[in-house]
CSV table of C-alpha atoms in Angstrom, one decimal:
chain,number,residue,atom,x,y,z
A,104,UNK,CA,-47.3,-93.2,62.4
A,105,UNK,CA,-48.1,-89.3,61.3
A,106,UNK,CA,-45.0,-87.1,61.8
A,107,UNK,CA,-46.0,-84.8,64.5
A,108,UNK,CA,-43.9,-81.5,64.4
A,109,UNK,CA,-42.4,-80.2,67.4
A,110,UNK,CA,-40.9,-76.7,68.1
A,111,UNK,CA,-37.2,-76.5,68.6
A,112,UNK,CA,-35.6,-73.5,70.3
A,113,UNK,CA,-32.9,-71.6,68.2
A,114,UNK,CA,-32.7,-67.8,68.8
A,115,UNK,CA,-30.3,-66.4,66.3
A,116,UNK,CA,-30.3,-62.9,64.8
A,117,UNK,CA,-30.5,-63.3,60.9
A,118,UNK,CA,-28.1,-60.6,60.7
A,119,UNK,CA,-25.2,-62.4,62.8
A,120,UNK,CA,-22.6,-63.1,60.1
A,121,UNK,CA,-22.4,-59.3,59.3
A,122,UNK,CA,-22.5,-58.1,62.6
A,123,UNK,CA,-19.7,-60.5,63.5
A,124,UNK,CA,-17.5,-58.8,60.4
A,125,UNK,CA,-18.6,-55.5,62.1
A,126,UNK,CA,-17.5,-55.8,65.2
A,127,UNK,CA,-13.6,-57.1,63.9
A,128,UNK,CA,-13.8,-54.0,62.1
A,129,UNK,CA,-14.8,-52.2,65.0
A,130,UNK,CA,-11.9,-53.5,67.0
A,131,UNK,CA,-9.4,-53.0,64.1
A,132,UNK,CA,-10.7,-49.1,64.1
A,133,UNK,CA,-10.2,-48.7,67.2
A,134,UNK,CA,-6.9,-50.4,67.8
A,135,UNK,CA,-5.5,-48.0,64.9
A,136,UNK,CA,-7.0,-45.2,66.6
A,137,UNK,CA,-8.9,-44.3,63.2
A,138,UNK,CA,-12.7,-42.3,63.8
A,139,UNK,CA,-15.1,-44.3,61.2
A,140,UNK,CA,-18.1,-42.2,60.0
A,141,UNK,CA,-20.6,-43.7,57.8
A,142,UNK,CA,-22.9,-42.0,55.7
A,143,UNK,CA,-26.8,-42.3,54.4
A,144,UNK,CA,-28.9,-40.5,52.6
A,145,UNK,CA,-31.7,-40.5,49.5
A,146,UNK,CA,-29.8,-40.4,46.3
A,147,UNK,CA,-29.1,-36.9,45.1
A,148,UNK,CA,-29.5,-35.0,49.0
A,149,UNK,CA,-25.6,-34.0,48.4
A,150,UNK,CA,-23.7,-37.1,50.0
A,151,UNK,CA,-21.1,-36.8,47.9
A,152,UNK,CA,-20.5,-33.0,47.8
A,153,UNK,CA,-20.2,-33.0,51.2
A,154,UNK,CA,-17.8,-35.7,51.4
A,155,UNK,CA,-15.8,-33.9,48.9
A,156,UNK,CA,-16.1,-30.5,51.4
A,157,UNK,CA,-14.7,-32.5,54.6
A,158,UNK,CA,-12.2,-34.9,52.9
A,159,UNK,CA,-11.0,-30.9,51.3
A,160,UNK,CA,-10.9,-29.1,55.0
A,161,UNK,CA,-9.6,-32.3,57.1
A,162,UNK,CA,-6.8,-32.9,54.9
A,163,UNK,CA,-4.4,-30.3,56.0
A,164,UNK,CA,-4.6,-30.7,59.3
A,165,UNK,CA,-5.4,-35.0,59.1
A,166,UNK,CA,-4.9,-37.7,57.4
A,167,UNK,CA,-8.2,-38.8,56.0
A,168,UNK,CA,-9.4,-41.8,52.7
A,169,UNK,CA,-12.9,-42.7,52.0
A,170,UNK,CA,-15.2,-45.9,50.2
A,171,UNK,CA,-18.1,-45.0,48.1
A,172,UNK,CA,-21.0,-47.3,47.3
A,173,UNK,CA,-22.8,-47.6,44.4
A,174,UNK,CA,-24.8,-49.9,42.3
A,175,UNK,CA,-22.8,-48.8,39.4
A,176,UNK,CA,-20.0,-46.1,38.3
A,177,UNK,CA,-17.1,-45.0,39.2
A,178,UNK,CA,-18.1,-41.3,39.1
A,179,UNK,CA,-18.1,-40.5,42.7
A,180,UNK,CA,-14.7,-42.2,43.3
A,181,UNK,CA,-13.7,-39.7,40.9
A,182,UNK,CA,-15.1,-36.7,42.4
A,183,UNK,CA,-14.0,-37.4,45.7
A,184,UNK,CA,-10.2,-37.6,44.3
A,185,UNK,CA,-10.4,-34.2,43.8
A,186,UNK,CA,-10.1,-34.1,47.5
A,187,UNK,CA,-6.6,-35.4,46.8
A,188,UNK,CA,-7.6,-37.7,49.8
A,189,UNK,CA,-7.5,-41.7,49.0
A,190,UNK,CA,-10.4,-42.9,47.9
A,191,UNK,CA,-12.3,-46.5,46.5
A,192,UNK,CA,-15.5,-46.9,44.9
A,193,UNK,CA,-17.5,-49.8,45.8
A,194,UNK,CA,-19.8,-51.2,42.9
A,195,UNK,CA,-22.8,-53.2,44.6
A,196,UNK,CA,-24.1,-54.3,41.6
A,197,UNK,CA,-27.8,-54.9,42.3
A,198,UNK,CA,-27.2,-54.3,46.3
A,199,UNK,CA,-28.8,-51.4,47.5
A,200,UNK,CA,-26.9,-51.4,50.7
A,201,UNK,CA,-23.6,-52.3,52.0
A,202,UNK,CA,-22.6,-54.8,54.2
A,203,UNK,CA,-19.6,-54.9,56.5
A,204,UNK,CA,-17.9,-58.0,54.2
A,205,UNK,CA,-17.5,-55.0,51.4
A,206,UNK,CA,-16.1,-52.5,53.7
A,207,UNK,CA,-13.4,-55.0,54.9
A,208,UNK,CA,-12.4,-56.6,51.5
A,209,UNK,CA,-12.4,-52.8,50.2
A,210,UNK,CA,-9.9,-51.4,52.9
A,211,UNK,CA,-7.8,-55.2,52.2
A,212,UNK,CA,-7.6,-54.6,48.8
A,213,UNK,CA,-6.9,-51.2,48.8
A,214,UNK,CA,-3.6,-52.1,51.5
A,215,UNK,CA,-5.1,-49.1,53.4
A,216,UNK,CA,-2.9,-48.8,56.7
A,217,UNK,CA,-5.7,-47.9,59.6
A,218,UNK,CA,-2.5,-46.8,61.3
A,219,UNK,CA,-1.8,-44.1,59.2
A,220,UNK,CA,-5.5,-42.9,59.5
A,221,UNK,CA,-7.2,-40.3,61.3
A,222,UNK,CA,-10.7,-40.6,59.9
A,223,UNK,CA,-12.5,-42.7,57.2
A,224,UNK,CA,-15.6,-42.1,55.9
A,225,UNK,CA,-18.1,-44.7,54.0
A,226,UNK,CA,-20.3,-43.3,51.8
A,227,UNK,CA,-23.5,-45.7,51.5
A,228,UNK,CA,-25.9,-46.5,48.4
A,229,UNK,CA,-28.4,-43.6,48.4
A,230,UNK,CA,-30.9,-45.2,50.1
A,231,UNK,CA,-32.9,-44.5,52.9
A,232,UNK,CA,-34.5,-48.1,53.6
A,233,UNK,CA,-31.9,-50.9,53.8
A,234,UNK,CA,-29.0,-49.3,54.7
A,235,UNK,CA,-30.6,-49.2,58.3
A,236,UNK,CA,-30.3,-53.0,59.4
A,237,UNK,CA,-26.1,-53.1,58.3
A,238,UNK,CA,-23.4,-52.3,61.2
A,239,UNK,CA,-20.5,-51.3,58.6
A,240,UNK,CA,-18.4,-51.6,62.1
A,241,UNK,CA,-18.7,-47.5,62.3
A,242,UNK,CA,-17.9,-44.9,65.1
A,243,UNK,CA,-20.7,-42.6,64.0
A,244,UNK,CA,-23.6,-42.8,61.4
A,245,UNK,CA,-24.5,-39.8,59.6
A,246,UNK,CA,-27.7,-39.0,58.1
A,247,UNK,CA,-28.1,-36.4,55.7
A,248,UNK,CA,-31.2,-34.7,54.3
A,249,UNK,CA,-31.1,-31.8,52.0
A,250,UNK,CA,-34.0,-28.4,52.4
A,251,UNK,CA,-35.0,-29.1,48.6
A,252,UNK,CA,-36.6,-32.7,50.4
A,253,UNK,CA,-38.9,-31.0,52.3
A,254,UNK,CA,-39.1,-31.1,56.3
A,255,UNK,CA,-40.7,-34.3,56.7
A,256,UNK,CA,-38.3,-36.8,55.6
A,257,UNK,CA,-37.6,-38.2,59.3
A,258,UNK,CA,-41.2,-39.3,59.6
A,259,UNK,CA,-41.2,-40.8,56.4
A,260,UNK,CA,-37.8,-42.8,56.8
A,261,UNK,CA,-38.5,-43.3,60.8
A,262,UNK,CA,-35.8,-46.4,61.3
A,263,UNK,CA,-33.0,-45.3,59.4
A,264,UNK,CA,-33.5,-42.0,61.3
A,265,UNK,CA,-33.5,-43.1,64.6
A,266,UNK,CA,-30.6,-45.5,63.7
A,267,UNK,CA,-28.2,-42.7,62.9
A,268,UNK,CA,-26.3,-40.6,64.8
A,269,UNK,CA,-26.1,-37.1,63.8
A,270,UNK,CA,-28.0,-35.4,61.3
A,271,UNK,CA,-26.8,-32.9,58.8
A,272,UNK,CA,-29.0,-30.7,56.7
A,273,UNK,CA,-27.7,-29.5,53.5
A,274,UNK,CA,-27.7,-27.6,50.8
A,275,UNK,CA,-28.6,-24.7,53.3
A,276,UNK,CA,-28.2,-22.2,50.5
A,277,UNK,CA,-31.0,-22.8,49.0
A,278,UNK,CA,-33.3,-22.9,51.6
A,279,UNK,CA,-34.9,-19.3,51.1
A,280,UNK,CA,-35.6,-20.3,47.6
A,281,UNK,CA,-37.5,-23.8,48.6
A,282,UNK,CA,-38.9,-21.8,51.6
A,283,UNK,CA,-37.5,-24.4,53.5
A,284,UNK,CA,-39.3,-24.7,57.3
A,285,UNK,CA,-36.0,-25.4,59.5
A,286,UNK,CA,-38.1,-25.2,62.7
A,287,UNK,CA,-40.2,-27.8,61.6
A,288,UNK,CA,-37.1,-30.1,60.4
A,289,UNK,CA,-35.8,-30.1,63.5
A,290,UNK,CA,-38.8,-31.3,65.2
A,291,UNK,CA,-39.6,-34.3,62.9
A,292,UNK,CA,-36.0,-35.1,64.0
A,293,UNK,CA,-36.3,-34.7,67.2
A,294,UNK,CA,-39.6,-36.6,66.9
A,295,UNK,CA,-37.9,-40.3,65.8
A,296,UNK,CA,-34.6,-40.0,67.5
A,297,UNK,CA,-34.7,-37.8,70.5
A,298,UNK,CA,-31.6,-35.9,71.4
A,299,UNK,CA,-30.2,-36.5,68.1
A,300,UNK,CA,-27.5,-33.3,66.8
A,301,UNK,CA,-28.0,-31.7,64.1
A,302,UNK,CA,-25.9,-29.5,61.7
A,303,UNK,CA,-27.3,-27.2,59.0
A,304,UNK,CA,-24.9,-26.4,56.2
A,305,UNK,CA,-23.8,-26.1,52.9
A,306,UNK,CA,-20.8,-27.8,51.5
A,307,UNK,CA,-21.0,-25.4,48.2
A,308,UNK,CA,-20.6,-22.0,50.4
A,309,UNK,CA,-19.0,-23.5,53.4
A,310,UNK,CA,-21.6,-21.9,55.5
A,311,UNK,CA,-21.7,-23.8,58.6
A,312,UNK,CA,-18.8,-26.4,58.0
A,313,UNK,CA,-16.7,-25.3,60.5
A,314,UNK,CA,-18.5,-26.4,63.3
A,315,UNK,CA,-19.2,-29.7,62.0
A,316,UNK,CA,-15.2,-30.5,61.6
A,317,UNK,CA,-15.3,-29.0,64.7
A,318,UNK,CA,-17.5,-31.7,66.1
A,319,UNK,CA,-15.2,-34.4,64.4
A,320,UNK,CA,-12.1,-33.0,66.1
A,321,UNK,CA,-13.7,-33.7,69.4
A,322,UNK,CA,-14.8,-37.5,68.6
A,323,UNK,CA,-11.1,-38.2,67.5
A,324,UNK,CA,-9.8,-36.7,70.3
A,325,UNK,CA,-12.5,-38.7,73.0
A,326,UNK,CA,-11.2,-41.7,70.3
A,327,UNK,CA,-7.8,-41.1,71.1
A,328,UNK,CA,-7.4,-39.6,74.6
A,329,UNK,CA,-4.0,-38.5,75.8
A,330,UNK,CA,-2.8,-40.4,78.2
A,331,UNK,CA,-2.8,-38.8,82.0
A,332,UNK,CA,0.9,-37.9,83.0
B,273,UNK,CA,-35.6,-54.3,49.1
B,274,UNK,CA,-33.1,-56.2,51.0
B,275,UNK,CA,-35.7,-58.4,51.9
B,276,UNK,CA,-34.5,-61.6,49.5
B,277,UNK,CA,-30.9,-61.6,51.0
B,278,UNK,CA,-32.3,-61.4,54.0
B,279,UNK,CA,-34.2,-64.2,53.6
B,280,UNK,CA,-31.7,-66.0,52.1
B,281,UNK,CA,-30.0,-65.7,55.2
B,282,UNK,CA,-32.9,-67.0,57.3
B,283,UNK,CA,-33.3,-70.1,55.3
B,284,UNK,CA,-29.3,-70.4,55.1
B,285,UNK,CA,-29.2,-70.4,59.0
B,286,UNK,CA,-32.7,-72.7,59.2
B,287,UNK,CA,-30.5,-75.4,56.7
B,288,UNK,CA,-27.4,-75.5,58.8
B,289,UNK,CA,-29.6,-75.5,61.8
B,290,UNK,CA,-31.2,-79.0,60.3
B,291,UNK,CA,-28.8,-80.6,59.1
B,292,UNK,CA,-26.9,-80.2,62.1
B,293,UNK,CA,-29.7,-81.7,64.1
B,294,UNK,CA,-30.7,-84.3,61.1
B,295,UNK,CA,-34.2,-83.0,61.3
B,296,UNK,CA,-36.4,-81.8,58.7
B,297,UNK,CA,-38.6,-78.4,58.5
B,298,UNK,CA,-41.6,-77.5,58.7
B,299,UNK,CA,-42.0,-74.1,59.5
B,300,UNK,CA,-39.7,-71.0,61.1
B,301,UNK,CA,-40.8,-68.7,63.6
B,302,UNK,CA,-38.7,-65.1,62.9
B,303,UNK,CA,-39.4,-62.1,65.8
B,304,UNK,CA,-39.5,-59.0,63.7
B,305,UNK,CA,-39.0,-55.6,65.5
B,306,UNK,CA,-40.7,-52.7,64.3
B,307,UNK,CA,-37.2,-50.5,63.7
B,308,UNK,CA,-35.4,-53.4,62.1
B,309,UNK,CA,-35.8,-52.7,59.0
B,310,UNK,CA,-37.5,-55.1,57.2
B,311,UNK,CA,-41.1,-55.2,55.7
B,312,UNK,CA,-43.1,-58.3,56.6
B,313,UNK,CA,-45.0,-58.8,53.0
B,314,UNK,CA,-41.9,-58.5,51.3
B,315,UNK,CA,-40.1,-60.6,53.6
B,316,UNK,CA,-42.6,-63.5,53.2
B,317,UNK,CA,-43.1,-63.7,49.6
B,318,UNK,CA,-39.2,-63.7,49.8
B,319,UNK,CA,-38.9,-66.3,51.7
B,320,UNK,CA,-40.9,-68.8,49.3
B,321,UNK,CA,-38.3,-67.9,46.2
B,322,UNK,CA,-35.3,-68.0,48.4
B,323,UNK,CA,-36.6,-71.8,50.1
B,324,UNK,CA,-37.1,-72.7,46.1
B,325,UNK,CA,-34.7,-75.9,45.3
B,326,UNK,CA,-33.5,-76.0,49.3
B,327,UNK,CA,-34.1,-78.7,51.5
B,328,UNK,CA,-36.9,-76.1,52.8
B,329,UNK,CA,-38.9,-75.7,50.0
B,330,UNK,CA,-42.8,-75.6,51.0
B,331,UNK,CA,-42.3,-74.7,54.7
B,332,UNK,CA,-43.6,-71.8,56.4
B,333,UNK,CA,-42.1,-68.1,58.1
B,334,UNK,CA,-44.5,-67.2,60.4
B,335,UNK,CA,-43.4,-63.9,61.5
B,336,UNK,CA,-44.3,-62.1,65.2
B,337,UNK,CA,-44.1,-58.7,64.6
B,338,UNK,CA,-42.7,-56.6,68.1
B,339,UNK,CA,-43.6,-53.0,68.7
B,340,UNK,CA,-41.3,-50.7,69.7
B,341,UNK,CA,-41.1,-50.4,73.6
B,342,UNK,CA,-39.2,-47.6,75.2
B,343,UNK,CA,-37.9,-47.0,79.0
B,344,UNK,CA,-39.2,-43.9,80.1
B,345,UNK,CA,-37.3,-42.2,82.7
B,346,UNK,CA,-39.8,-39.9,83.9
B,347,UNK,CA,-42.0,-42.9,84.7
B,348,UNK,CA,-39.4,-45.6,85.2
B,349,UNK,CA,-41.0,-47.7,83.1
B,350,UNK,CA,-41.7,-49.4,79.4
B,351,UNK,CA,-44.0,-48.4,77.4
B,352,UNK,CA,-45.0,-49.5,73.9
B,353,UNK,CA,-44.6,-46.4,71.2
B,354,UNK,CA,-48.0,-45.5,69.6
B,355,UNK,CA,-45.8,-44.8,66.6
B,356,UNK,CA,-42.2,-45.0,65.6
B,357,UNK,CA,-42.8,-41.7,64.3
B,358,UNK,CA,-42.5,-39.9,67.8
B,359,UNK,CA,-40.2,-41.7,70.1
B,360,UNK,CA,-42.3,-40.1,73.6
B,361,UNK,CA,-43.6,-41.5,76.3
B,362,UNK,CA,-47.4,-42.2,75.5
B,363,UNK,CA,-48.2,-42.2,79.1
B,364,UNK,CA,-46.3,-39.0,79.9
B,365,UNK,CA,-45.3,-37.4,76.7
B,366,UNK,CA,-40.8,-37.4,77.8
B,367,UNK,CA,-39.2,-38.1,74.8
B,368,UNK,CA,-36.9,-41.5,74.9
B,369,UNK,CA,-34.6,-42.9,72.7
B,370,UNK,CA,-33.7,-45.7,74.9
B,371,UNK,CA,-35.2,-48.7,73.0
B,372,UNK,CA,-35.7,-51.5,74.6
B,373,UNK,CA,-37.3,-53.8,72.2
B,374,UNK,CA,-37.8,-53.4,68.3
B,375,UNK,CA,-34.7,-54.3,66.6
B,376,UNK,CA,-35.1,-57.9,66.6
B,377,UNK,CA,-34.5,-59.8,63.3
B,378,UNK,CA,-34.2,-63.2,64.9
B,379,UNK,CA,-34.9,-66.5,64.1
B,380,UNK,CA,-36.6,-68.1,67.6
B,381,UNK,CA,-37.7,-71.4,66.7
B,382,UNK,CA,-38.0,-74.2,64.1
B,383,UNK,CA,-40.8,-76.3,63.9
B,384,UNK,CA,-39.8,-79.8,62.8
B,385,UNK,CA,-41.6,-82.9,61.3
B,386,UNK,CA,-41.1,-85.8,63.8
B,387,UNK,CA,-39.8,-88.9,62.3
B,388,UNK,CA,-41.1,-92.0,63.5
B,389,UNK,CA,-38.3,-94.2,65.0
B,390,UNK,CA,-37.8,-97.1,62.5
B,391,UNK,CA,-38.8,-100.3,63.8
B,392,UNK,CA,-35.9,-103.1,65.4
């Protein structure tokens, strides 16, 4: 007799075993009343610099670490411990993303204390393509584009766009110089994630930083609200 | 190019499925949104190295690709996006971010080769 094939019913999402790390994480953030902010970019828009800005201008006033991906190097680690914050470097190897596994077994290795956290912040692989289908178990994902990549990233990287969060534009100072079109930025942002906030600054002059830790105070502080008395 | 772990995980998911069930496979039908972030091409030729020296070696992914569909609230109702380049209504032009289908990376159904009962 000729094996006939017959259709079985399964319905699982591929992506199940990380989004089942990412929600533990989740609920371990938010248990130690920690604000997790996650951030993506192309490699070379400024990640990094701006990290090193916020970790700088939340640490007297919070108590803030950090994980950076990358395929290889320890260099950002390094950079961002100028900050003075605590910080680990992730090495992917070949991965050009990371997945929620990595940001666990970092923070377990590390014997990070969420309880003595205010913020932490994961850097991801520069990488605007595959970073988009991994929950790292964050509070807020943060894209970043800076003016010297020209006003039309969001259309080219729709998902990852319209996955984020917030959107900060960088490198601000040199947007005269690249004739950067700021109108037109904002509405190819607007166009794949409606409603989506956007911050312009630059992390080397400071010029418009203020309003983005500004922003962060106010998530903590929805995060954690006081109890009524 | 996540596209070979993810279709590691597909056929790692397909295997367990199997041998649970002590059937064999034939082919795997994946739903593939449009924002989930995974190119079909890729994602096929993928498949075929990551089935290489697995139980599934020489079965198929056939792949149904989903559009993006968004709720308009101005209409109250969906509506499939033209583009996933402008998240508006195509009927009205009210810009939506309330996605109601096009993430799906989900593995719907396995086709399986019916063994013949063995003859008493």
């Amino acid at each position: 007799m000729r094996p006939e094939p017959r259709l079985i019913e399964v319905r699982k999402n591929v992506l199940k075993q990380n989004d089942i790390v990412a929600r533990t994480l989740r609920d371990s953030f938010h248990a130690a009343g920690v604000f997790v902010v996650s951030l993506v970019s192309s490699p070379g828009s400024g990640k990094t610099a701006f990290l090193e800005k916020t970790l700088t201008l939340l640490r007297p006033n919070y108590r803030v670490a950090a994980l950076v991906g990358d395929l290889a190097t320890e260099n950002d680690a390094l950079r961002l411990a100028r900050s003075h914050a605590p910080v680990k470097q992730i090495t992917t190897g070949t991965l050009c993303h990371l997945e929620a596994a990595m940001v666990q077994n970092a923070i377990q290795e590390e014997h990070w204390d969420l309880n003595q956290l205010d913020f932490l912040f994961i850097e991801n692989v520069g990488n605007l393509v595959c970073p988009s289908s991994y929950d790292l178990g964050e509070d807020l994902r943060l894209v970043l584009i800076s003016v010297t990549e020209g006003e039309d990233k969001p259309l080219k990287y729709p998902t990852i766009f319209n996955s984020a969060d917030v959107a900060v534009v960088t490198k601000m100072d040199l947007a005269a110089a690249v004739e950067f079109d700021s109108q037109t930025a904002h509405k190819n942002i607007q166009a794949v994630r409606p409603g989506m906030q956007v911050f312009k600054l630059s992390a080397k002059t400071g010029e418009g930083m203020q309003n983005f830790l500004n922003f962060l105070s106010k998530r903590l502080q929805e995060l954690r609200p006081t109890p009524v008395t | 190019m996540h596209e070979l772990s993810i279709a590691m995980s597909i056929v790692e998911l397909a295997e367990e499925e199997a041998s649970r069930r002590g059937v064999q496979i034939e082919a795997v039908h994946l739903k593939l949104g449009a924002l989930a972030g995974v190119v079909k091409d890729a994602l096929l030729s993928c498949y075929e190295m990551a089935c290489d020296e697995t139980p599934l070696q020489g079965s198929r992914l056939i792949i149904e690709e989903l559009p993006v569909i968004i709720f308009c609230t101005t209409c109250q109702a969906q509506h499939p996006l033209n583009s996933i380049q402008l998240f508006c209504c195509p009927k009205c032009g009210t810009p939506s971010d309330l996605i109601v289908q096009g993430k799906e990376l989900e593995v719907v159904a396995l086709e399986i080769k019916e063994c013949a009962p063995n003859p008493a």
